[in-house]
mmCIF file of C-alpha atoms in Angstrom:
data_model
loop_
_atom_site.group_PDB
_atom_site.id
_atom_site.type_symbol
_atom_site.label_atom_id
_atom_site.label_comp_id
_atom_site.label_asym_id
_atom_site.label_seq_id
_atom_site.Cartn_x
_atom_site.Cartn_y
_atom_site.Cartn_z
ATOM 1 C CA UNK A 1 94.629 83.054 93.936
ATOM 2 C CA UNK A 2 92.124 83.456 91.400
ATOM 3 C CA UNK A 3 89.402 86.325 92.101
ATOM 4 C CA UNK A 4 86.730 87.750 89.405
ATOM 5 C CA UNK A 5 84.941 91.400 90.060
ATOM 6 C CA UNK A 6 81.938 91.933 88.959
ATOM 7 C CA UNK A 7 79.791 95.357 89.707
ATOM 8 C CA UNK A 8 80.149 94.431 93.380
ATOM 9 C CA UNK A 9 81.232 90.980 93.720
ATOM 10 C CA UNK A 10 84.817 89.915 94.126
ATOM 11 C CA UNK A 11 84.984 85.980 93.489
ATOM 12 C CA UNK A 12 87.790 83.748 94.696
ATOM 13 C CA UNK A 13 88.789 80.691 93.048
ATOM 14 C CA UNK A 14 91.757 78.327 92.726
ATOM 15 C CA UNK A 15 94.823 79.195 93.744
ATOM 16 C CA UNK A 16 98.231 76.724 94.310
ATOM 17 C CA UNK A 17 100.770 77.139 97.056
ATOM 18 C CA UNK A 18 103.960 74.998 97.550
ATOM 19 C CA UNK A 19 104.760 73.501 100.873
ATOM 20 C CA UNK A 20 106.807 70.867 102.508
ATOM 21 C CA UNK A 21 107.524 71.094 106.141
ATOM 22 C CA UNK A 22 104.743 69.316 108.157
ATOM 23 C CA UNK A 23 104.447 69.351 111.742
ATOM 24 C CA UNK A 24 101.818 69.459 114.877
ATOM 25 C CA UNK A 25 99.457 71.602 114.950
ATOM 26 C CA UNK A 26 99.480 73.246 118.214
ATOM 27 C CA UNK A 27 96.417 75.487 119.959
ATOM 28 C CA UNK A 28 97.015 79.681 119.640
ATOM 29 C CA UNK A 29 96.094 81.381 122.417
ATOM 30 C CA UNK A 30 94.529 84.881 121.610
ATOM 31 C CA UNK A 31 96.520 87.664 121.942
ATOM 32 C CA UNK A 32 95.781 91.298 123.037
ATOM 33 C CA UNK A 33 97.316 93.941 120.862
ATOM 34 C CA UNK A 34 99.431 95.292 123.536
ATOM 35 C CA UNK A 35 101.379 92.016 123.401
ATOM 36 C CA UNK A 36 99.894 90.094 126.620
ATOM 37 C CA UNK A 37 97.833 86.473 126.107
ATOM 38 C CA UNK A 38 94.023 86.476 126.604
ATOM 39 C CA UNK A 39 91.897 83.324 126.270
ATOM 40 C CA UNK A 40 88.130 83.825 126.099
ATOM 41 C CA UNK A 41 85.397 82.364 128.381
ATOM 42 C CA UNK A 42 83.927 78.701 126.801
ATOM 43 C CA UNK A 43 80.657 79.073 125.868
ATOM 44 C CA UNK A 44 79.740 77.100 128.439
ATOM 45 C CA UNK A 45 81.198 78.834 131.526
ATOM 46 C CA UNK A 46 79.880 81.022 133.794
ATOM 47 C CA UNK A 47 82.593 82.628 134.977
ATOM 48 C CA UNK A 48 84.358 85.844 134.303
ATOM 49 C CA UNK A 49 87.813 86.399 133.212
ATOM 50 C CA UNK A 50 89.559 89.352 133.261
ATOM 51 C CA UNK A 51 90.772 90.854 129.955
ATOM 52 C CA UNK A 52 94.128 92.258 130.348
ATOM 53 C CA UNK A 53 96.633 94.171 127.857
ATOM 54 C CA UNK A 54 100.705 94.843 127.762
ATOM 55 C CA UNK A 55 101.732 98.037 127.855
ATOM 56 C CA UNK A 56 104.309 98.279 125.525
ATOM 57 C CA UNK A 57 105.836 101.626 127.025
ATOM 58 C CA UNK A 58 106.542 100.088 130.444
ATOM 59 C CA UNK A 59 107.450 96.455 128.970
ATOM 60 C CA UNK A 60 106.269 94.761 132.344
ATOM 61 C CA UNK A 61 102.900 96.151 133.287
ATOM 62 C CA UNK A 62 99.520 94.874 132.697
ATOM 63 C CA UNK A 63 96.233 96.971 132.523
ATOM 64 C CA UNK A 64 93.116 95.677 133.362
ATOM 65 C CA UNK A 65 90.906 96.573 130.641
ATOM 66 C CA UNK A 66 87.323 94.898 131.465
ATOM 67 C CA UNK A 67 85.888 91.411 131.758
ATOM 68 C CA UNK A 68 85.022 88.827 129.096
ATOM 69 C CA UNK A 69 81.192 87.674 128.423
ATOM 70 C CA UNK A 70 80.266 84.794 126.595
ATOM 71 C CA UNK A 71 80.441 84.945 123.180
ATOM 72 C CA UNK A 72 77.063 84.628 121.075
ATOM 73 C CA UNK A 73 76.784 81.709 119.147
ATOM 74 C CA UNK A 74 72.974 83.304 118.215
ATOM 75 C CA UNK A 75 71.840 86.313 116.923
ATOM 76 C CA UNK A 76 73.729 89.787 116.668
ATOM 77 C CA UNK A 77 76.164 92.247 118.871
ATOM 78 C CA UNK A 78 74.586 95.593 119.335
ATOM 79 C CA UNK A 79 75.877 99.050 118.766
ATOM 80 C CA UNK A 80 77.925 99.802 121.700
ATOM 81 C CA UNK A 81 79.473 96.440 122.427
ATOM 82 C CA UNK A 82 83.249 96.414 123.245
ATOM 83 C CA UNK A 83 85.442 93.427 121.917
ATOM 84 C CA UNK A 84 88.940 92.398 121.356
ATOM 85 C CA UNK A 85 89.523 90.659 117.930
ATOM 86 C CA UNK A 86 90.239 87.093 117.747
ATOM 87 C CA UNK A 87 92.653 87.090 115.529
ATOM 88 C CA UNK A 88 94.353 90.597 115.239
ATOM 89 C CA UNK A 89 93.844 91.274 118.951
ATOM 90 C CA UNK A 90 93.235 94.799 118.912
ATOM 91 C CA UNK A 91 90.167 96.262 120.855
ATOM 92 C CA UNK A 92 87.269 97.887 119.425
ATOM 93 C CA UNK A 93 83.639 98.540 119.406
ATOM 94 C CA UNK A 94 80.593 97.710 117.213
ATOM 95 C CA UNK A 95 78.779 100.408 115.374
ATOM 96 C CA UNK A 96 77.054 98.633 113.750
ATOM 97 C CA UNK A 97 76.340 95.385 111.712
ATOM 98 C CA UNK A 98 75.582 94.233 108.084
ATOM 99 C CA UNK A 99 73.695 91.670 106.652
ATOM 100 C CA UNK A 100 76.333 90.178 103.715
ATOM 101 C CA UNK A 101 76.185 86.694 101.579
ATOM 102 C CA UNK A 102 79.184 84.780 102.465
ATOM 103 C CA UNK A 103 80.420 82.318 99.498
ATOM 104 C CA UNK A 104 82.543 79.567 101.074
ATOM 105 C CA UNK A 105 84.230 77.512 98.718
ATOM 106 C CA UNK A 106 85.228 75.375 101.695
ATOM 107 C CA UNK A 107 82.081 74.326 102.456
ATOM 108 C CA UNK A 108 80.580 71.228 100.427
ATOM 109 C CA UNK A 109 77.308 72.388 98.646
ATOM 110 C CA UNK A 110 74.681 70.027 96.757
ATOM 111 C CA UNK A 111 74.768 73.079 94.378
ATOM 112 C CA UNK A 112 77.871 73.393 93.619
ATOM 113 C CA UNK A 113 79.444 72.780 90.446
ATOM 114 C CA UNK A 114 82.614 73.758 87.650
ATOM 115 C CA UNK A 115 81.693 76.651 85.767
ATOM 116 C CA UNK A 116 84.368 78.082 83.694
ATOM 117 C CA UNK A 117 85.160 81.858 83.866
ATOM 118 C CA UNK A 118 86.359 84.322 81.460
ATOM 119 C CA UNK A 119 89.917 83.371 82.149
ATOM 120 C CA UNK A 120 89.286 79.901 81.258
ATOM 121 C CA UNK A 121 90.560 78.666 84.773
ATOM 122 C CA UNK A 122 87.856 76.730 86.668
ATOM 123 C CA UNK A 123 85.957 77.669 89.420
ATOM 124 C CA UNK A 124 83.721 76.726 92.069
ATOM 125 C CA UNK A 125 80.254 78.399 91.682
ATOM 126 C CA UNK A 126 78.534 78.230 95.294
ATOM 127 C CA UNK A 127 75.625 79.335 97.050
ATOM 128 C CA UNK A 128 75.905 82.469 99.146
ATOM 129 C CA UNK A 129 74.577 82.471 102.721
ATOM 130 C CA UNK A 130 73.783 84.838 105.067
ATOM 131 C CA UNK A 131 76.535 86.326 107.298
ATOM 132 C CA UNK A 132 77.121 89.459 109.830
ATOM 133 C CA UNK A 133 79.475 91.709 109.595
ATOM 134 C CA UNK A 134 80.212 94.430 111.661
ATOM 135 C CA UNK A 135 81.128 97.912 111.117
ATOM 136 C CA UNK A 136 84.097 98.514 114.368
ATOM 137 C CA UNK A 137 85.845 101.387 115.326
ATOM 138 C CA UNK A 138 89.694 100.352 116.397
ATOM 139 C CA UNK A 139 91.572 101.940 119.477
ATOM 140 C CA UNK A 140 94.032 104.225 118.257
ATOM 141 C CA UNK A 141 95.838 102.632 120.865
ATOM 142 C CA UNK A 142 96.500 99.650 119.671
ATOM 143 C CA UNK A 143 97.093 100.453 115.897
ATOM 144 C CA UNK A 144 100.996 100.395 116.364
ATOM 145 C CA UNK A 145 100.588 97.021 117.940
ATOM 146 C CA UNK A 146 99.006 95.470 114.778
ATOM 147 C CA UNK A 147 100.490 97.802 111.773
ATOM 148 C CA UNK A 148 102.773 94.768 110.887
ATOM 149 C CA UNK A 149 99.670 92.135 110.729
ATOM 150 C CA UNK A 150 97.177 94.386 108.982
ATOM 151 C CA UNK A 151 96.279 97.337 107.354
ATOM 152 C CA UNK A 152 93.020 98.031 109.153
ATOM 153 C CA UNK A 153 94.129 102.234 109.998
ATOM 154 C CA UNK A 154 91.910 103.265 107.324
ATOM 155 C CA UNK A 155 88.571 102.764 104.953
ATOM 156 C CA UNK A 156 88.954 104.734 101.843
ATOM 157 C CA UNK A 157 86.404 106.328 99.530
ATOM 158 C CA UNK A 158 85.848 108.424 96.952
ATOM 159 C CA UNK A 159 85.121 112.057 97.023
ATOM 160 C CA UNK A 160 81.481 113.561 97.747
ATOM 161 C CA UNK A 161 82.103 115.750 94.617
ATOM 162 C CA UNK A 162 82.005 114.349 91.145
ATOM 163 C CA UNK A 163 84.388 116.794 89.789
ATOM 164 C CA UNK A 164 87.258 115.672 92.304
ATOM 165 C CA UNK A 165 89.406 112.073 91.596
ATOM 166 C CA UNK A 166 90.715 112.198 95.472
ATOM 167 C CA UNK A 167 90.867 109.668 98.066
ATOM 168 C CA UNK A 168 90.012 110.006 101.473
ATOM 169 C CA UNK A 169 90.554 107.920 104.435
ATOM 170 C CA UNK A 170 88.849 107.789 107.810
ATOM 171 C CA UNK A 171 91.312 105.872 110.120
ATOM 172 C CA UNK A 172 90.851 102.999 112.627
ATOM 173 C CA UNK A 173 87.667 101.865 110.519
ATOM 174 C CA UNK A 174 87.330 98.079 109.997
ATOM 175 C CA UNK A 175 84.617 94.891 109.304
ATOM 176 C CA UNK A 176 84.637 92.806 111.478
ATOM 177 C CA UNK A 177 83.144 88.717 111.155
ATOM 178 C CA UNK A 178 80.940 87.840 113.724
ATOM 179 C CA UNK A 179 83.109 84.538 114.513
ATOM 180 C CA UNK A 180 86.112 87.164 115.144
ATOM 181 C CA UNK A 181 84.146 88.785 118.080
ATOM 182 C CA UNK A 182 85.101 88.205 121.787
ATOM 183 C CA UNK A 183 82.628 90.476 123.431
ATOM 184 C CA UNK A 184 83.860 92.235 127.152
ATOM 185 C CA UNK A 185 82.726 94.781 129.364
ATOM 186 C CA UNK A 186 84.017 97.818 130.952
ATOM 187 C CA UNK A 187 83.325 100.379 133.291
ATOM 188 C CA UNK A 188 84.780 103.299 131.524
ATOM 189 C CA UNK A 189 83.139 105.624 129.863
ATOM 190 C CA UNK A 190 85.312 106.251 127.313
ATOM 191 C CA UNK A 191 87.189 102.765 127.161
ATOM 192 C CA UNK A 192 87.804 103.256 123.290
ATOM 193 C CA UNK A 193 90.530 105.258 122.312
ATOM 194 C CA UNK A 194 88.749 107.286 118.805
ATOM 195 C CA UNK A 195 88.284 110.937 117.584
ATOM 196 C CA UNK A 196 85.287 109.423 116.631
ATOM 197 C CA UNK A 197 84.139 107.710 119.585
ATOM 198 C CA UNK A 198 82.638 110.050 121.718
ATOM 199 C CA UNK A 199 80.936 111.979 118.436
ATOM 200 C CA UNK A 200 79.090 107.994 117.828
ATOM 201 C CA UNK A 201 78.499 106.737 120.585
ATOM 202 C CA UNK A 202 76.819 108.119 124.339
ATOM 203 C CA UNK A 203 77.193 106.640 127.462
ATOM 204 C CA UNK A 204 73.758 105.145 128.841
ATOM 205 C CA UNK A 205 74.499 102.978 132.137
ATOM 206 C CA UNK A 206 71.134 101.769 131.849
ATOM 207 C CA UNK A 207 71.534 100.285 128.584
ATOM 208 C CA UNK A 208 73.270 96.714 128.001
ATOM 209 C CA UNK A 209 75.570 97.472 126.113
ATOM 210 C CA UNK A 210 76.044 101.006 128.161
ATOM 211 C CA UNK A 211 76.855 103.136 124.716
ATOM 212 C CA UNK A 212 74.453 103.899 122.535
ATOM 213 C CA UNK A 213 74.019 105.168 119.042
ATOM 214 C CA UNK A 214 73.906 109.055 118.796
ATOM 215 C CA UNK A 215 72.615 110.846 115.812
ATOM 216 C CA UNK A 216 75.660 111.486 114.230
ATOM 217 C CA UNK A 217 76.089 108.180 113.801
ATOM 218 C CA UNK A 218 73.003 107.327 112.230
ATOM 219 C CA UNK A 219 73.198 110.438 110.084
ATOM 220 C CA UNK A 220 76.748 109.440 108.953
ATOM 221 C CA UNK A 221 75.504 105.618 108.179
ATOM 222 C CA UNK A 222 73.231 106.630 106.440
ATOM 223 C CA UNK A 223 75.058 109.649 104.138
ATOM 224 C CA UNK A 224 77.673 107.280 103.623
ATOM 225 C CA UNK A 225 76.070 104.012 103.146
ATOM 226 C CA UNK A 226 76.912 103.382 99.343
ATOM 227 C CA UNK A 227 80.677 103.145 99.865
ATOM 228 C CA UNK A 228 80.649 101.623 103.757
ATOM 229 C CA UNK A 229 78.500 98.804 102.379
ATOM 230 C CA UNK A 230 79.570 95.011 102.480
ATOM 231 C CA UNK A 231 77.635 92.893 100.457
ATOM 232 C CA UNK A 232 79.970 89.797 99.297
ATOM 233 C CA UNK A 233 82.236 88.134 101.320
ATOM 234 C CA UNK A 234 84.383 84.975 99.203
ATOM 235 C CA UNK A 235 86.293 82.613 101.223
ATOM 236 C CA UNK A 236 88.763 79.671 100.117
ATOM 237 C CA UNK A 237 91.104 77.432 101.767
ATOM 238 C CA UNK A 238 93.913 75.597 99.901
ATOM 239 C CA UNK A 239 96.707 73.813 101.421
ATOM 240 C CA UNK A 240 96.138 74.846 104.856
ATOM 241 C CA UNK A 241 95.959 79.068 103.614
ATOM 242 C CA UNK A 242 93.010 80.135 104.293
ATOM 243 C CA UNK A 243 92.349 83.300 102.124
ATOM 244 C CA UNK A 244 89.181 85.957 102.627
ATOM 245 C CA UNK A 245 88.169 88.699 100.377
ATOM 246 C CA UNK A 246 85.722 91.799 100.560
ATOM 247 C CA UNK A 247 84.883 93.855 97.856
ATOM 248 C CA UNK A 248 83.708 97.136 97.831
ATOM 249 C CA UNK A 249 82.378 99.389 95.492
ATOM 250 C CA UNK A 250 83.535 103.040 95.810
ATOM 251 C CA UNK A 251 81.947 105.014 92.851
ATOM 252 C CA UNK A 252 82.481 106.443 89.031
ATOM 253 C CA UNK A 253 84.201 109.181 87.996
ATOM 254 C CA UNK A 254 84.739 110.751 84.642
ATOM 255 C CA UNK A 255 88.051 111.389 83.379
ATOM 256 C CA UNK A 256 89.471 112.224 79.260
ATOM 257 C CA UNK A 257 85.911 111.831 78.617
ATOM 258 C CA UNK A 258 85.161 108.239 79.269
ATOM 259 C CA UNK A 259 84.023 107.104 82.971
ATOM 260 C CA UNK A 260 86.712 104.796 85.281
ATOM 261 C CA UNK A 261 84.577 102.710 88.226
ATOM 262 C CA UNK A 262 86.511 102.135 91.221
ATOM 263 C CA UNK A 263 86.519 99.757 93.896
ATOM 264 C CA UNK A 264 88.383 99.069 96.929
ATOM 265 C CA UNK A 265 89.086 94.905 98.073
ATOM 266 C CA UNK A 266 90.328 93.569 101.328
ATOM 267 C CA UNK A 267 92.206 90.580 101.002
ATOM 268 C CA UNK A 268 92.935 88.307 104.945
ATOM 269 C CA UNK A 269 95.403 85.636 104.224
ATOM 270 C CA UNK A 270 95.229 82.792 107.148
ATOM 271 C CA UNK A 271 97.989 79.948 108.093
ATOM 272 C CA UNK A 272 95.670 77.516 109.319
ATOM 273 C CA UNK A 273 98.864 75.030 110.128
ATOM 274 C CA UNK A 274 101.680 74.861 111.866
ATOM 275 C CA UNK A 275 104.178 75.387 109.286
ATOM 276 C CA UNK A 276 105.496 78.971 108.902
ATOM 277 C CA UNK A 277 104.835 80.458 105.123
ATOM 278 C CA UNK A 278 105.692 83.565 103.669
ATOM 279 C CA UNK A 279 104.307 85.727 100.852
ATOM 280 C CA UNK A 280 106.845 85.977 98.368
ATOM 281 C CA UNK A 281 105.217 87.160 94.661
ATOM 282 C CA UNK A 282 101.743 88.021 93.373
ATOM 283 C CA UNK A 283 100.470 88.226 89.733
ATOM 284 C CA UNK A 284 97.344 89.919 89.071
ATOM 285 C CA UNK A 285 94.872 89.989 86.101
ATOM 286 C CA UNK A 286 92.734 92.757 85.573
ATOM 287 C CA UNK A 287 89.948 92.297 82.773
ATOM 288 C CA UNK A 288 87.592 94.642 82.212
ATOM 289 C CA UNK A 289 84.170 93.957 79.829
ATOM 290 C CA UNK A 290 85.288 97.167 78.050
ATOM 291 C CA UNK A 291 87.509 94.854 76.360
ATOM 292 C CA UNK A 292 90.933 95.429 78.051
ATOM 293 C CA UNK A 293 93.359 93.272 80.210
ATOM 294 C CA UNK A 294 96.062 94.693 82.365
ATOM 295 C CA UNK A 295 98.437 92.437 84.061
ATOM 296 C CA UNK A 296 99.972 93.626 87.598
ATOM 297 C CA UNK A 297 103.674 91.002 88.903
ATOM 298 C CA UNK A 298 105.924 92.094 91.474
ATOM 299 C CA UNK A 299 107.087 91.005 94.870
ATOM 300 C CA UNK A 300 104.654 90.814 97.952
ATOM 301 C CA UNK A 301 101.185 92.888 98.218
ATOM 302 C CA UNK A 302 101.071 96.404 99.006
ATOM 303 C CA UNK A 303 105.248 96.909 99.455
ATOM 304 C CA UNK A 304 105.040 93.796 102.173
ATOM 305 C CA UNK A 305 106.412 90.342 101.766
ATOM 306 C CA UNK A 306 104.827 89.029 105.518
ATOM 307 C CA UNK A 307 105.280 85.837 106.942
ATOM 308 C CA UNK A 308 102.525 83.722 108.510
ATOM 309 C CA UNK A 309 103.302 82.019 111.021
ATOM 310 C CA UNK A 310 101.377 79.771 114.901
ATOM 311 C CA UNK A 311 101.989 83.025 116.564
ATOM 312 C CA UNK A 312 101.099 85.682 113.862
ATOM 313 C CA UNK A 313 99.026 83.474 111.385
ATOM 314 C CA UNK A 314 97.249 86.308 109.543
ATOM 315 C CA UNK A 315 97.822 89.172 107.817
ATOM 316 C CA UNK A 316 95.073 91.550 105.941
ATOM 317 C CA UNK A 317 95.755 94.619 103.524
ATOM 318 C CA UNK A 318 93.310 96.786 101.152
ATOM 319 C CA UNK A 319 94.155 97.887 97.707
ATOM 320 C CA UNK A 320 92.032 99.427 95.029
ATOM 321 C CA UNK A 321 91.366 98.858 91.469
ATOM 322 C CA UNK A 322 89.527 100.838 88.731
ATOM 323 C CA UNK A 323 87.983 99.460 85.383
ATOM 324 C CA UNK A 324 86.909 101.221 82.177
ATOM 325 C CA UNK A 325 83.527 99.150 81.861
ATOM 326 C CA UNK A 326 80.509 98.964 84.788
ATOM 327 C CA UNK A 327 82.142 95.494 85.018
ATOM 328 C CA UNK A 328 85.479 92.467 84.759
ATOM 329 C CA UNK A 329 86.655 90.280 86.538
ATOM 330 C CA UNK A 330 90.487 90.148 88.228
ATOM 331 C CA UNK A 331 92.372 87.079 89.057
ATOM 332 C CA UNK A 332 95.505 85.850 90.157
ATOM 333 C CA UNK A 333 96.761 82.766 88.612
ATOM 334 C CA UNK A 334 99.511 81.929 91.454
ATOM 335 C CA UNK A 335 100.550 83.536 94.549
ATOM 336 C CA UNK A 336 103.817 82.062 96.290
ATOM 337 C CA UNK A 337 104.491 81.489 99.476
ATOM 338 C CA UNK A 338 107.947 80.360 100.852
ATOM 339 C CA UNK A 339 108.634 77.566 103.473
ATOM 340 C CA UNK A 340 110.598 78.583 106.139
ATOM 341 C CA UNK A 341 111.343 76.015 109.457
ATOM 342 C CA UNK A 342 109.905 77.181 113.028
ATOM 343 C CA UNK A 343 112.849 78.397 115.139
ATOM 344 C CA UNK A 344 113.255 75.974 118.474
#
C-alpha cells in the first residue's frame, strides 16, 4: 500500500497482495450491528420493510427499530436522517454532510497517467471528483457490536490551546460515504443512543427528517471545523482488496523549539471476493520535506492482525502521524495478507 501526505492530502498508490484460493462469489446480506440480517428496499420498490436488530443480551429477541426508505441515488441526506451502515451495520444519524474530492484509482480516466513520486515507486495521478460525506453520530449501543470490525468510537484532535501537546477524543463520531447510507425511519424521539444526541439534534414531527439541527450543533461545526474537515478521499482496489483512505489535518504545535504538524488518517480495508484474507504485516515510510525519513514494520495495524472475510469483509482503524516540515509524503511498499480456506 503505497500512500503520500501532503499538507492535507493522503495519496494511495500501488500496493501487492498474495492470493491463491479462488472461489464463488456469493451475495452479503447487510447486517445490523446487533447481529440480526437486514436487506434494504430496491430502489425501485415501494414497499416498506421493517428494520430489525439482535439483542445480544437476550440472544433470541428481535427489536423493531423503524422502517427502511429508499435510498437516494440523487442529491444529499439531511441533518436528522437515521441510517444503518451498509457495511459496518451499526445505526446512526447524519449531522451533517461534506463536500470532498474523491480520487479513485479504480476508475479509468482520459487523464490519467504514471507520474513518479518521491519514493520512486509509480503512481497513478487521477482526477478528483466530487463526493459526500457525512458527518454521523454512532449509537453507543451498538459500538460493542462492531469494536472488532472498526475503530469508529472516536475522532481525535488536537488541543484548543497551543501550549498543550494532548489528544482528545469525542466518541461514537464517524464519516460516513453516501453509497454506505441505508436511510430508515422511526417514531422515537430519541431513537439514537448519544450523550450528544439530544444536545444536536431537536425533535420537530413536522419536519422530514423529524430532528433538526439545534444551535449547538451549528456552533460546534463551526468552532471545530478545521480539524472535523474531510477534504480528500483516495481509493484503490488491487487483487480483489479494496483499500480507502481519509486524511485529516489536526494542527501544529511547537515543541524543543522547532514546530511538529500532525495529522490523523483513516484507513477501510475491503475483501471484495470470496476468499478469506488476513492482515498479517505492514511497513510504513514516513518522509518528511524537512529532509527526514522514518521507517515504521511490525505485525498488523494498530495492535490488530483482522481477517476479512464474505461475512465480515471490512475492517477500518485511525492512526496519526506527525512531520517536522508543513509537508511529506508516507507510503507503504507492501502490506501482507494471508490466505486462509472458508470453513464448510
Amino acid at each position: 500500500m503505497a500512500a503520500c501526505v501532503a499538507r492535507r492530502a493522503l495519496t494511495v498508490g500501488s500496493r501487492w497482495w498474495s492470493r491463491s484460493l479462488t472461489g464463488a462469489r456469493g451475495s452479503r446480506p447487510l447486517c445490523a450491528a446487533g447481529g440480526a440480517q437486514a436487506f434494504p428496499p430496491a430502489a425501485t420498490t415501494t414497499s416498506q420493510r421493517h428494520l430489525s436488530s439482535r439483542n445480544r443480551a437476550e440472544g433470541k429477541v428481535l427489536e423493531t427499530v423503524g422502517v427502511f426508505e429508499v435510498p437516494k441515488q440523487n442529491g444529499k441526506y439531511e441533518t436528522g436522517q437515521l441510517f444503518l451502515h451498509s457495511v459496518f451495520g451499526y445505526r446512526g444519524v447524519v449531522l451533517f454532510p461534506w463536500q470532498a474530492r474523491l480520487y479513485d484509482r479504480d476508475v479509468a480516466s482520459g487523464a490519467s497517467e504514471k507520474a513518479e513520486n518521491p519514493a520512486g515507486h509509480g503512481s497513478k495521478e487521477v482526477k478528483g471528483k466530487t463526493h459526500t460525506y457525512y458527518q454521523v453520530l454512532i449509537d453507543a449501543r451498538d459500538c460493542p457490536h462492531i469494536s472488532q470490525r472498526s475503530q469508529t468510537e472516536a475522532v481525535t484532535f488536537l488541543a484548543n490551546h497551543d501550549d498543550s501537546r494532548a489528544l482528545y477524543a469525542i466518541p461514537g463520531l464517524d464519516y460516513v460515504s453516501h453509497e454506505d447510507i441505508l436511510p430508515y425511519t422511526s417514531t422515537d424521539q430519541v431513537p439514537i443512543q448519544h450523550e450528544l444526541f439530544e444536545r444536536f439534534l431537536l425533535y420537530d414531527q413536522t419536519k422530514a427528517p423529524p430532528f433538526v439541527a439545534r444551535e449547538t450543533l451549528r456552533a460546534w461545526q463551526e468552532k471545530n471545523h478545521p480539524w472535523l474537515e474531510l477534504s480528500d478521499v483516495h481509493r484503490e482496489t488491487t487483487e480483489n482488496i479494496r483499500v480507502t483512505v481519509i486524511p485529516f489535518y489536526m494542527g501544529m504545535r511547537e515543541a524543543q523549539n522547532s514546530h511538529v504538524y500532525w495529522w490523523r488518517y483513516c484507513i477501510r480495508l475491503e475483501n471484495l471476493d470470496s476468499d478469506v484474507v488476513q492482515l498479517r504485516e505492514r511497513h510504513w515510510r514516513i518522509f518528511s520535506l524537512s529532509g527526514t525519513l522514518e521507517t515504521v514494520r511490525g505485525r498488523g495495524v494498530v495492535g490488530r492482525e483482522p481477517v476479512l472475510s464474505k461475512e465480515q469483509p471490512a475492517f477500518q482503524y485511525s492512526s496519526h502521524v506527525s512531520l517536522q516540515a508543513s509537508s511529506g509524503h508516507m507510503w507503504s511498499q507492501i502490506c501482507g495478507f494471508n490466505q486462509q480456506r472458508n470453513a464448510k
